Amino acid sequence: MIEVKDLEKVYKSDSVETPVLHGVSFNIEPGEFVAIMGPSGSGKSTLMHIMGFLDRPTGGIYKFEGKSIDEFNDDDLARIRNKKMGFVFQTYNLLPRTTVFDNVRLPLVYSGLEDKMEKDLVKEAIAAVGLSHRINFYSNQLSGGEQQRVAIARALVNNPSVIFADEPTGNLDSRSGKVVMLLLQELNDEGHTIVLVTHEKYTSEHAKRIIQLYDGRLVSDEKVSLRRYAKDEKELIK
Amino acid sequence: MKWSESFFTAIDGLKANKSRSALTILGIVIGIAAVIAMMAIGKGAQGLILSQIATLGSNNIFIEPGPWSKNMERGTLMQSMVEEMEIKTLKYEDALAIEKIQNVDKVAPLVIGVDRVIAETESKKVTYLGTTPQMIEISDLRCYLGRCIEDYDVKSNARVAVLGYKLKKDLFGDENPVGKKVRIKKTTFKIIGVAEEKGVQSFLNMDELVHMPITTAQEFLTGADYIRWIAVKVKDENLIDQTIEDIRLLLRERHNIYNPSGDLTKDDFKVVSQKETADVLGQITSIFTVLLSCIAAISLVVGGIGIMNIMLVSVTERTREVGLRKAVGARKKDILLQFLFEAVLLTLIGGVLGIVLGAFISWVTSFVFGQLLNTSWGFLLPLNAVLLGVGVSVAIGLIFGMYPAQKAAKLNPIEALRYE
């Protein structure tokens, strides 16, 4: 589903060139749960942005569902992001002064669905993250953990084939972090492909496979032998 | 993205900063109100002036003493009235001669003056009009008490007077003054009638006038044989141009003016039709309206710059929002429309409020002027001004909102999401 080959990215600003990715290659199959790990500056976020169609590579090949990113214009990328991808960010990025319902609904605004169908989908997604009782709260009335769960609901409301999570637990306490990881694992079990970007070893061990980056190069790519299951720590959550 | 969606998003955007939105709107409100008020007042003034001229009917010609001045070839009414009153070239006999011209229906020579009229207990400074029965017919004056001026009054220089409706009230209250005496300049006049209420006509308040035979006015009051102007009613509107030419030829002959080339500045009189006068005044008021509206429009531009300023602030403030919207699938067009919609909504609200305020200002103006001039200044809110107001406010939103909206639409989603 995701095919990365010799991927390069060089940032250019005012005649200064900053190479971030130096030829990274790997594939991700549907249903995988991949953690991309590495210290800050290793290029993991940049890689995720390219995989999430938020940015374009400066060299190499990136194919999503068999089609190269070069075949699409910016509006095509926006449409694919809307239909097939979901994003969870470290800082949640919810709209302030906006209800949980409207925040979760945001991707559907740009997908041109029927109003009635839209409402059901939003309610379903909010129920999936266990926030039905907060549906009419404003986003800024929620705790950090709840806000990130709203962000997850927003990411899955359009039933995407892949969800990109960029340090989703980075701003959360360990308890809220576990809830988030539990949700991501549940979504993976339901068939969503998950790409998780993190610098924490502990968090990455919730994935099925870990890709390690260092200075823009892939240094290791292996299956997790001792996978952590957030649901085993469920008693901590409640 | 659906249109209704854009609309609600824009409303939410404005609600987020209520006082800021309100202040920005105020700039547009003032601009639109100024334009609307100027247009409405201009239209009202024009209507008033034209209706005043039209009160005497459309197929009239006026003859005034004095030559056409070179730099004001068309605007006789604009020339100093005082200056004209001193010109002595027009005689009563001229009027009698004009009466014989073909196509002339009625001729009315007029003299005018201002003096104090003294009744039994009251006195008042008034305008008196020396006139003939023809003038009374032209101006459609009727007497509800006694009788109006007749030909034999004119022939006999009879010292008789007809009082205007309001003047009678002021001097005699509810009494019937017919048969009583008033004095003007040591001359005693017998009141023979009171005119019906008539209002303002050709900028003269008919209700405050004293009418008397022209011969009487000349002999006892002005003490001269020249007259102020001659009103001529032509039988048919289509014959006006022909009749004007006939009058010019006749008067040149009578005044011994050699002017075969028809150079109007050589004449010692002016002949002008009612229609011409109306056209000139109509043009002048139109120019004033356009000029004032242009000045008012400048404030609209200032308001528009305010819109652009606030939209730029709004885009910067909401950079992360734009980044997020793009990440979840908003296209450039969606972002562009969102901010453009917001700008247009601001200016449209301002435009509607501005029209209301402008209408109110012009209503107050029409009321005040109506009281001041003792006439009805029709309150007008021209439909084209309303449409223009709405159109212009939307256009300003589009023009001044475009740059900030484009700026938002062009944001790179990654950079926008990271923006602090």
XYZ file of C-alpha atoms in Angstrom:
658
model
C 0.000 0.000 0.000
C 2.912 2.339 0.781
C 6.047 2.041 -1.293
C 9.064 4.210 -0.447
C 12.187 3.906 -2.590
C 15.387 5.961 -2.321
C 13.319 8.796 -0.925
C 15.145 12.103 -0.597
C 14.102 15.427 0.801
C 16.153 18.602 0.741
C 14.786 21.794 2.263
C 15.857 24.903 0.452
C 15.661 28.328 1.952
C 17.570 31.366 0.703
C 20.325 29.399 -1.055
C 20.911 27.230 2.040
C 20.183 23.554 1.360
C 19.334 21.295 4.278
C 19.155 17.614 3.366
C 16.795 15.738 5.667
C 16.256 12.360 4.021
C 19.039 10.564 2.167
C 17.472 7.692 0.253
C 15.062 5.815 2.489
C 13.366 2.648 1.212
C 10.664 0.397 2.695
C 7.147 -0.887 2.009
C 4.114 -0.953 4.237
C 1.341 -3.482 3.625
C -2.322 -2.943 4.507
C -3.141 -3.744 8.116
C 0.348 -3.067 9.434
C 1.131 -1.001 12.530
C 4.479 0.634 11.904
C 6.378 2.849 14.311
C 8.923 5.192 12.818
C 11.488 5.912 15.486
C 14.483 8.115 15.787
C 15.875 11.039 17.714
C 14.796 14.560 16.832
C 16.292 15.706 13.549
C 16.390 12.168 12.196
C 13.807 13.056 9.541
C 10.945 10.941 10.866
C 8.389 13.746 10.804
C 9.433 14.774 7.310
C 9.033 11.173 6.195
C 5.559 11.050 7.697
C 4.578 14.312 6.013
C 5.614 12.939 2.638
C 3.821 9.642 3.258
C 0.753 11.659 4.360
C 0.770 13.708 1.143
C 1.382 16.880 3.122
C 4.717 17.429 1.418
C 6.484 16.249 -1.714
C 9.861 14.469 -1.905
C 12.753 16.063 -3.809
C 14.075 12.702 -4.993
C 13.229 9.016 -5.132
C 9.851 7.354 -5.464
C 6.820 7.427 -3.231
C 3.820 5.337 -4.242
C 0.536 5.237 -2.370
C -1.785 2.386 -3.359
C 0.376 1.791 -6.403
C 0.315 5.371 -7.691
C 3.242 7.773 -7.558
C 2.820 11.117 -5.784
C 4.116 12.767 -8.962
C 0.887 11.834 -10.749
C -1.189 14.060 -8.501
C -1.642 17.813 -8.296
C -2.231 19.608 -5.008
C -6.008 19.280 -5.212
C -5.707 15.543 -5.889
C -3.477 15.213 -2.825
C -6.059 17.102 -0.761
C -8.793 14.765 -2.003
C -6.774 11.633 -1.168
C -5.859 13.003 2.281
C -9.552 13.598 2.796
C -10.757 10.155 1.716
C -7.961 7.752 2.632
C -5.811 9.301 5.335
C -6.292 10.416 8.890
C -3.912 12.508 10.967
C -3.237 12.730 14.684
C -0.791 15.419 15.769
C 1.225 15.905 18.928
C -0.566 19.207 19.682
C -4.044 17.833 18.777
C -4.764 20.813 16.482
C -8.438 21.053 17.296
C -10.365 24.163 16.308
C -10.825 26.359 19.375
C -14.304 27.641 20.348
C -15.725 24.734 18.381
C -17.664 21.756 19.693
C -16.380 18.203 19.734
C -19.024 17.333 17.157
C -17.927 20.060 14.731
C -14.253 19.247 15.208
C -14.804 15.615 14.344
C -17.025 16.585 11.448
C -14.332 18.772 9.814
C -13.000 16.210 7.279
C -16.552 15.442 6.150
C -17.130 19.142 5.406
C -14.688 18.756 2.547
C -15.890 15.350 1.352
C -19.353 16.299 0.093
C -21.430 13.748 1.984
C -25.165 13.882 2.623
C -25.994 15.712 5.851
C -27.794 12.793 7.474
C -25.067 10.280 6.779
C -22.559 12.819 8.018
C -24.223 13.097 11.418
C -24.227 9.339 11.970
C -20.585 8.994 10.984
C -19.545 11.753 13.393
C -21.508 10.218 16.271
C -20.031 6.803 15.540
C -16.490 8.141 15.543
C -17.027 10.013 18.800
C -18.517 6.875 20.374
C -15.507 4.873 19.198
C -13.187 7.049 21.302
C -15.630 6.967 24.237
C -16.515 10.659 24.255
C -20.243 10.560 23.463
C -20.939 12.363 26.759
C -18.729 15.265 25.623
C -20.217 15.664 22.148
C -21.449 19.245 22.692
C -18.471 20.422 24.761
C -16.116 22.986 23.319
C -12.703 21.583 22.514
C -10.977 23.915 24.969
C -13.167 22.607 27.831
C -11.579 19.156 27.548
C -8.447 17.712 29.140
C -5.395 17.008 26.969
C -6.159 13.291 26.806
C -9.749 13.952 25.797
C -8.606 16.443 23.166
C -6.295 13.863 21.630
C -9.151 11.338 21.595
C -11.260 13.908 19.737
C -8.384 14.232 17.278
C -8.385 10.437 16.821
C -12.141 10.500 16.225
C -11.550 13.197 13.605
C -8.853 11.032 12.000
C -11.118 8.015 11.681
C -14.433 9.696 10.818
C -13.878 9.314 7.075
C -12.886 5.643 7.571
C -9.362 6.093 6.185
C -7.184 3.210 5.060
C -4.186 4.671 6.885
C -3.861 6.813 10.005
C -0.701 8.851 10.572
C 0.017 9.662 14.192
C 2.843 12.123 14.847
C 3.988 11.812 18.495
C 0.352 11.368 19.607
C 1.350 10.790 23.255
C 4.064 13.455 23.361
C 1.973 16.036 25.233
C 0.072 13.605 27.456
C 0.542 12.091 30.861
C 1.216 8.348 30.846
C -2.385 7.409 31.641
C -3.886 9.447 28.808
C -1.068 8.220 26.574
C -2.096 4.649 27.228
C -5.683 5.383 26.277
C -4.468 6.846 23.003
C -2.288 3.807 22.290
C -5.198 1.524 23.157
C -7.369 3.317 20.642
C -4.696 3.090 17.947
C -4.250 -0.636 18.572
C -8.020 -1.160 18.417
C -8.193 0.716 15.149
C -5.375 -1.434 13.802
C -7.262 -4.542 14.859
C -10.241 -3.260 12.882
C -8.066 -3.140 9.787
C -6.722 0.409 9.634
C -3.080 0.722 8.751
C -1.306 2.815 11.377
C 1.923 4.767 10.941
C 3.150 6.039 14.292
C 5.975 8.532 14.602
C 7.652 8.638 18.000
C 11.004 9.007 19.708
C 9.985 6.931 22.749
C 11.010 3.300 22.722
C 8.146 2.425 25.075
C 5.521 3.910 22.780
C 7.019 2.369 19.670
C 6.759 -1.084 21.210
C 2.982 -0.900 20.839
C 3.479 -1.253 17.073
C 4.017 -4.461 15.169
C 7.075 -3.217 13.346
C 9.667 -0.527 14.036
C 11.605 1.441 11.446
C 14.534 3.346 12.921
C 15.903 6.475 11.296
C 19.113 8.241 12.073
C 20.279 11.394 10.271
C 17.878 10.786 7.440
C 18.948 7.202 6.865
C 17.146 3.974 7.664
C 19.229 2.110 10.250
C 16.931 -0.764 11.141
C 13.572 -2.233 10.135
C 12.334 -5.125 12.216
C 9.274 -6.780 13.704
C 8.514 -6.150 17.377
C 9.245 -9.367 19.172
C 7.677 -8.411 22.487
C 4.727 -6.249 21.582
C 3.047 -4.208 24.270
C -0.729 -4.341 24.447
C -2.363 -1.283 25.923
C -5.482 -3.255 26.825
C -3.436 -5.361 29.280
C -2.868 -2.178 31.222
C -6.532 -1.321 31.057
C -7.000 -1.307 34.824
C -4.657 1.680 34.877
C -6.909 3.532 32.510
C -10.160 3.209 34.362
C -17.357 22.256 0.413
C -20.966 23.364 0.355
C -21.950 27.045 0.155
C -24.047 26.867 3.299
C -21.009 25.399 5.024
C -18.829 28.308 3.920
C -21.478 30.679 5.193
C -21.617 29.159 8.678
C -17.838 28.908 8.859
C -17.646 32.609 8.024
C -20.235 33.471 10.695
C -18.249 31.491 13.260
C -15.118 33.327 12.205
C -16.785 36.690 12.741
C -18.364 35.673 16.027
C -14.962 34.693 17.374
C -13.977 38.374 17.452
C -17.225 40.268 17.895
C -15.917 43.712 18.792
C -13.206 43.565 16.153
C -15.759 42.555 13.513
C -18.138 45.300 14.655
C -15.490 48.018 14.407
C -14.427 46.841 10.987
C -18.031 46.809 9.846
C -18.435 50.367 11.147
C -15.957 51.617 8.547
C -18.120 50.196 5.779
C -21.347 51.385 7.432
C -20.114 54.981 7.437
C -18.899 54.790 3.849
C -22.074 53.276 2.445
C -24.277 55.562 4.562
C -22.428 58.613 3.261
C -22.850 57.564 -0.361
C -26.515 56.646 0.079
C -27.290 59.863 1.950
C -25.527 62.004 -0.669
C -27.356 60.303 -3.498
C -30.719 60.498 -1.769
C -30.284 64.128 -0.750
C -29.080 65.007 -4.231
C -32.073 63.320 -5.784
C -34.390 65.017 -3.308
C -32.922 68.447 -4.001
C -33.123 67.881 -7.719
C -36.721 66.747 -7.425
C -37.555 69.817 -5.372
C -35.948 72.245 -7.805
C -37.507 70.622 -10.849
C -40.939 70.421 -9.272
C -40.673 74.100 -8.360
C -39.954 74.963 -11.942
C -42.650 72.651 -13.189
C -45.328 74.300 -11.025
C -45.847 76.831 -13.771
C -46.388 74.303 -16.540
C -44.038 73.086 -19.206
C -44.778 75.346 -22.139
C -43.666 78.608 -20.636
C -41.026 81.060 -21.786
C -39.461 83.692 -19.573
C -37.998 86.982 -20.731
C -35.612 88.758 -18.425
C -33.768 92.037 -18.846
C -30.015 92.193 -19.418
C -27.759 90.433 -21.932
C -26.496 86.886 -21.780
C -23.257 86.996 -19.913
C -20.457 85.290 -21.755
C -19.260 82.945 -19.069
C -22.714 81.813 -18.069
C -24.348 81.388 -21.384
C -27.010 79.014 -20.198
C -27.582 79.748 -16.560
C -29.750 82.842 -16.386
C -31.213 81.876 -13.050
C -27.773 81.599 -11.599
C -27.049 85.218 -12.320
C -27.440 87.695 -9.543
C -31.071 88.582 -9.066
C -30.138 91.942 -7.597
C -28.149 92.876 -10.680
C -31.083 92.055 -12.906
C -33.490 94.115 -10.868
C -31.516 97.235 -11.768
C -31.683 96.625 -15.486
C -34.336 98.773 -17.012
C -34.550 97.509 -20.575
C -37.797 95.572 -20.368
C -41.014 97.582 -20.610
C -44.675 96.869 -20.090
C -45.255 97.746 -23.718
C -42.910 94.941 -24.754
C -45.279 92.509 -23.116
C -48.231 93.969 -24.975
C -46.345 93.603 -28.259
C -45.400 90.014 -27.572
C -49.032 89.182 -26.980
C -49.641 89.765 -30.696
C -47.078 87.175 -31.810
C -48.530 84.085 -33.379
C -48.704 80.969 -31.144
C -48.531 83.035 -27.962
C -51.346 82.038 -25.671
C -50.854 84.322 -22.685
C -48.374 87.012 -21.735
C -47.820 88.195 -18.213
C -45.441 91.031 -17.337
C -44.312 91.076 -13.753
C -42.703 93.441 -11.319
C -41.584 92.395 -7.894
C -40.550 94.245 -4.779
C -40.245 93.957 -1.043
C -41.820 96.370 1.419
C -43.745 96.603 4.650
C -47.486 96.160 4.479
C -49.457 97.819 7.254
C -52.937 96.618 8.210
C -55.201 97.879 11.003
C -53.327 96.242 13.853
C -50.539 94.268 12.279
C -47.738 94.948 9.852
C -45.373 92.699 8.011
C -42.530 92.847 5.539
C -43.694 91.108 2.397
C -42.953 90.545 -1.258
C -45.412 92.164 -3.606
C -46.038 91.042 -7.134
C -47.317 93.423 -9.766
C -49.192 91.231 -12.142
C -52.022 90.870 -14.659
C -54.988 88.493 -14.923
C -52.953 86.460 -17.404
C -50.272 85.742 -14.813
C -52.927 84.677 -12.394
C -54.160 82.257 -15.032
C -50.655 80.991 -15.807
C -49.905 80.313 -12.187
C -53.407 78.933 -11.669
C -54.162 81.197 -8.722
C -57.719 81.209 -7.378
C -59.338 83.505 -4.863
C -61.507 81.928 -2.210
C -62.662 85.249 -0.787
C -63.642 88.216 -2.915
C -62.248 88.301 -6.447
C -58.883 88.190 -8.178
C -57.290 90.976 -10.259
C -59.138 91.769 -13.494
C -58.188 93.570 -16.680
C -60.002 96.755 -15.675
C -57.887 96.957 -12.492
C -54.774 96.915 -14.657
C -56.130 99.496 -17.136
C -57.220 101.882 -14.374
C -54.101 101.516 -12.159
C -56.556 100.561 -9.429
C -55.107 100.542 -5.907
C -56.373 97.065 -5.105
C -54.593 94.056 -3.610
C -55.082 90.324 -3.304
C -53.544 88.781 -0.184
C -51.839 85.418 -0.031
C -53.464 82.798 2.167
C -50.965 82.935 5.032
C -50.472 86.687 4.847
C -54.200 87.189 5.397
C -54.008 84.955 8.472
C -51.070 86.954 9.801
C -52.651 90.341 9.232
C -56.324 89.701 9.859
C -56.588 86.358 11.612
C -59.929 84.726 10.937
C -61.672 87.947 9.833
C -62.755 88.452 6.266
C -60.490 91.281 5.060
C -62.267 91.945 1.759
C -63.118 95.623 1.553
C -60.581 96.575 4.246
C -57.502 98.700 3.627
C -53.753 98.073 3.869
C -50.917 100.482 3.334
C -47.683 99.960 1.447
C -45.277 102.905 1.050
C -47.855 105.514 1.961
C -50.268 104.194 -0.628
C -53.535 102.734 0.551
C -54.788 99.600 -1.156
C -58.235 98.114 -0.970
C -58.271 94.375 -0.411
C -60.416 92.760 -3.068
C -59.655 89.106 -2.474
C -57.677 86.365 -0.697
C -55.915 83.630 -2.649
C -56.283 79.965 -1.937
C -53.448 78.134 -0.201
C -50.834 77.480 -2.851
C -47.464 76.745 -1.247
C -44.088 77.442 -2.771
C -44.004 77.986 -6.504
C -40.845 78.793 -8.434
C -39.163 79.443 -5.078
C -41.727 82.074 -4.121
C -44.038 81.334 -1.244
C -47.319 82.254 -2.927
C -49.124 82.273 0.416
C -47.089 85.195 1.730
C -47.393 87.452 -1.322
C -49.414 90.531 -2.087
C -50.744 90.532 -5.647
C -51.661 93.828 -7.287
C -52.143 95.152 -10.826
C -48.775 95.680 -12.509
C -49.638 99.238 -13.485
C -50.459 100.083 -9.900
C -47.178 98.618 -8.664
C -45.230 100.620 -11.232
C -46.987 103.900 -10.514
C -47.108 103.796 -6.709
C -44.367 101.436 -5.571
C -41.469 100.973 -8.000
C -42.045 104.354 -9.562
C -40.600 103.198 -12.854
C -41.874 101.881 -16.138
C -39.514 98.886 -16.459
C -40.516 95.389 -15.476
C -38.799 92.468 -13.823
C -39.744 89.737 -16.272
C -42.297 88.611 -18.750
C -43.847 85.169 -18.609
C -45.174 83.836 -21.904
C -47.346 80.788 -22.297
C -47.093 79.157 -25.704
C -50.053 77.379 -27.253
C -48.138 74.194 -27.930
C -44.953 72.771 -26.422
C -43.579 72.018 -29.909
C -43.779 75.684 -30.876
C -41.511 76.892 -28.078
C -38.273 77.167 -30.087
C -40.034 78.959 -32.925
C -41.742 81.346 -30.529
C -38.480 82.130 -28.691
C -36.956 83.178 -32.022
C -40.009 85.308 -32.885
C -39.802 87.064 -29.511
C -36.093 87.790 -29.997
C -36.655 89.327 -33.408
C -39.529 91.429 -32.119
C -37.640 92.702 -29.087
C -34.527 93.552 -31.135
C -36.692 95.614 -33.418
C -38.423 97.344 -30.528
C -35.148 97.993 -28.666
C -33.327 99.087 -31.842
C -30.686 96.394 -31.570
C -28.884 95.624 -34.813
C -28.033 91.960 -34.451
C -28.426 90.039 -37.697
C -26.051 87.279 -36.583
C -28.253 86.475 -33.574
C -25.384 86.950 -31.091
C -27.189 86.646 -27.765
C -24.598 88.681 -25.865
C -25.521 91.744 -27.932
C -29.154 91.653 -26.839
C -30.382 93.548 -23.792
C -32.752 90.761 -22.839
C -32.746 87.021 -22.326
C -35.359 84.598 -23.564
C -35.318 81.226 -21.936
C -37.784 78.373 -21.895
C -38.897 76.618 -18.763
C -37.560 73.371 -20.140
C -34.114 74.841 -20.665
C -33.996 76.201 -17.150
C -35.073 72.860 -15.775
C -32.414 71.099 -17.830
C -29.661 73.393 -16.599
C -30.654 73.118 -12.960
C -31.092 69.386 -13.327
C -27.578 69.148 -14.704
C -26.104 71.259 -11.953
C -27.712 69.226 -9.191
C -26.622 66.008 -10.925
C -23.033 67.210 -10.973
C -23.240 68.116 -7.302
C -24.697 64.733 -6.465
C -21.951 62.906 -8.320
C -19.273 65.083 -6.753
C -20.537 64.598 -3.206
C -21.004 60.883 -3.765
C -17.412 60.636 -4.992
C -16.151 62.300 -1.845
C -18.283 59.921 0.201
C -16.891 56.998 -1.784
C -13.397 57.799 -0.524
C -14.508 56.790 2.951
C -15.580 53.469 1.433
C -12.055 52.856 0.201
C -10.767 53.612 3.691
C -13.311 51.135 5.050
C -12.129 48.572 2.516
C -8.538 48.962 3.662
C -9.784 48.326 7.200
C -11.342 45.097 5.964
C -8.116 44.004 4.315
C -6.146 44.821 7.443
C -8.411 42.832 9.726
C -8.568 39.900 7.316
C -4.763 39.767 7.197
C -4.682 39.676 10.998
C -7.333 36.982 10.960
C -5.403 34.845 8.465
C -2.216 35.121 10.515
C -4.059 34.264 13.722
C -5.642 31.234 12.152
C -2.613 29.886 10.321
C -2.775 26.620 12.274
C -6.470 26.295 11.514
C -5.713 26.688 7.818
C -2.973 24.070 8.093
C -5.323 21.649 9.788
C -8.126 22.216 7.299
C -5.689 21.531 4.488
C -4.413 18.389 6.217
C -7.938 16.974 6.480
C -8.663 17.671 2.831
C -9.470 21.332 2.194
C -8.379 22.409 -1.274
C -6.930 25.845 -2.029
C -10.309 26.867 -3.358
C -12.043 25.894 -0.104
C -9.704 28.031 1.995
C -9.927 30.921 -0.465
C -13.724 30.829 -0.360
C -13.813 30.588 3.412
C -11.878 33.818 3.912
C -13.453 35.570 0.964
C -16.864 34.705 2.339
C -15.884 36.123 5.676
C -14.741 39.408 4.124
C -17.866 39.703 1.983
C -20.076 38.918 4.959
C -18.389 41.739 6.887
C -18.889 44.252 4.100
C -22.398 43.052 3.279
C -23.539 43.501 6.873
C -21.858 46.906 6.791
C -23.565 47.692 3.506
C -27.050 46.838 4.735
C -26.576 48.805 7.953
C -25.091 51.634 5.899
C -28.146 51.760 3.654
C -30.406 51.935 6.701
C -28.282 54.685 8.260
C -28.036 56.551 4.964
C -31.801 56.371 4.503
C -32.276 57.690 8.018
C -29.893 60.600 7.392
C -31.645 61.540 4.171
C -35.038 61.235 5.860
C -33.926 63.632 8.604
C -32.534 65.978 5.973
C -35.747 65.933 3.985
C -37.719 66.598 7.157
C -35.525 69.523 8.251
C -35.445 71.102 4.797
C -39.163 70.563 4.410
C -39.737 72.557 7.598
C -37.167 75.184 6.692
C -38.365 75.834 3.154
C -42.020 75.332 3.992
C -42.328 72.867 1.171
C -42.441 69.153 0.778
C -39.015 67.816 -0.030
C -39.927 64.323 -1.044
C -38.005 61.763 0.983
C -36.367 59.582 -1.607
C -34.313 56.445 -1.265
C -33.444 55.775 -4.888
C -33.574 52.074 -5.693
C -30.367 52.341 -7.672
C -28.653 53.746 -4.589
C -29.749 50.709 -2.581
C -28.602 48.310 -5.288
C -25.377 50.259 -5.628
C -24.849 50.125 -1.869
C -25.284 46.359 -1.757
C -23.235 45.842 -4.913
C -20.412 48.103 -3.815
C -20.188 46.545 -0.357
C -19.976 43.057 -1.844
C -17.393 44.274 -4.361
C -15.306 45.844 -1.602
C -15.406 42.578 0.320
C -14.240 40.706 -2.777
C -11.536 43.204 -3.709
C -10.066 43.808 -0.278
C -10.672 40.238 0.922
C -8.975 38.634 -2.063
C -5.382 39.286 -1.054
C -5.716 37.946 2.515
C -7.763 34.968 1.288
C -5.167 34.129 -1.346
C -2.480 34.405 1.268
C -4.344 31.875 3.397
C -5.015 29.545 0.465
C -1.341 29.496 -0.502
C -0.123 28.476 2.963
C 1.939 25.321 3.058
C 0.071 22.851 5.327
C 3.206 21.681 7.161
C 4.452 25.178 7.901
C 0.963 26.284 8.824
C 0.537 23.401 11.279
C 3.843 24.213 12.943
C 3.112 27.964 13.117
C 3.333 29.342 16.628
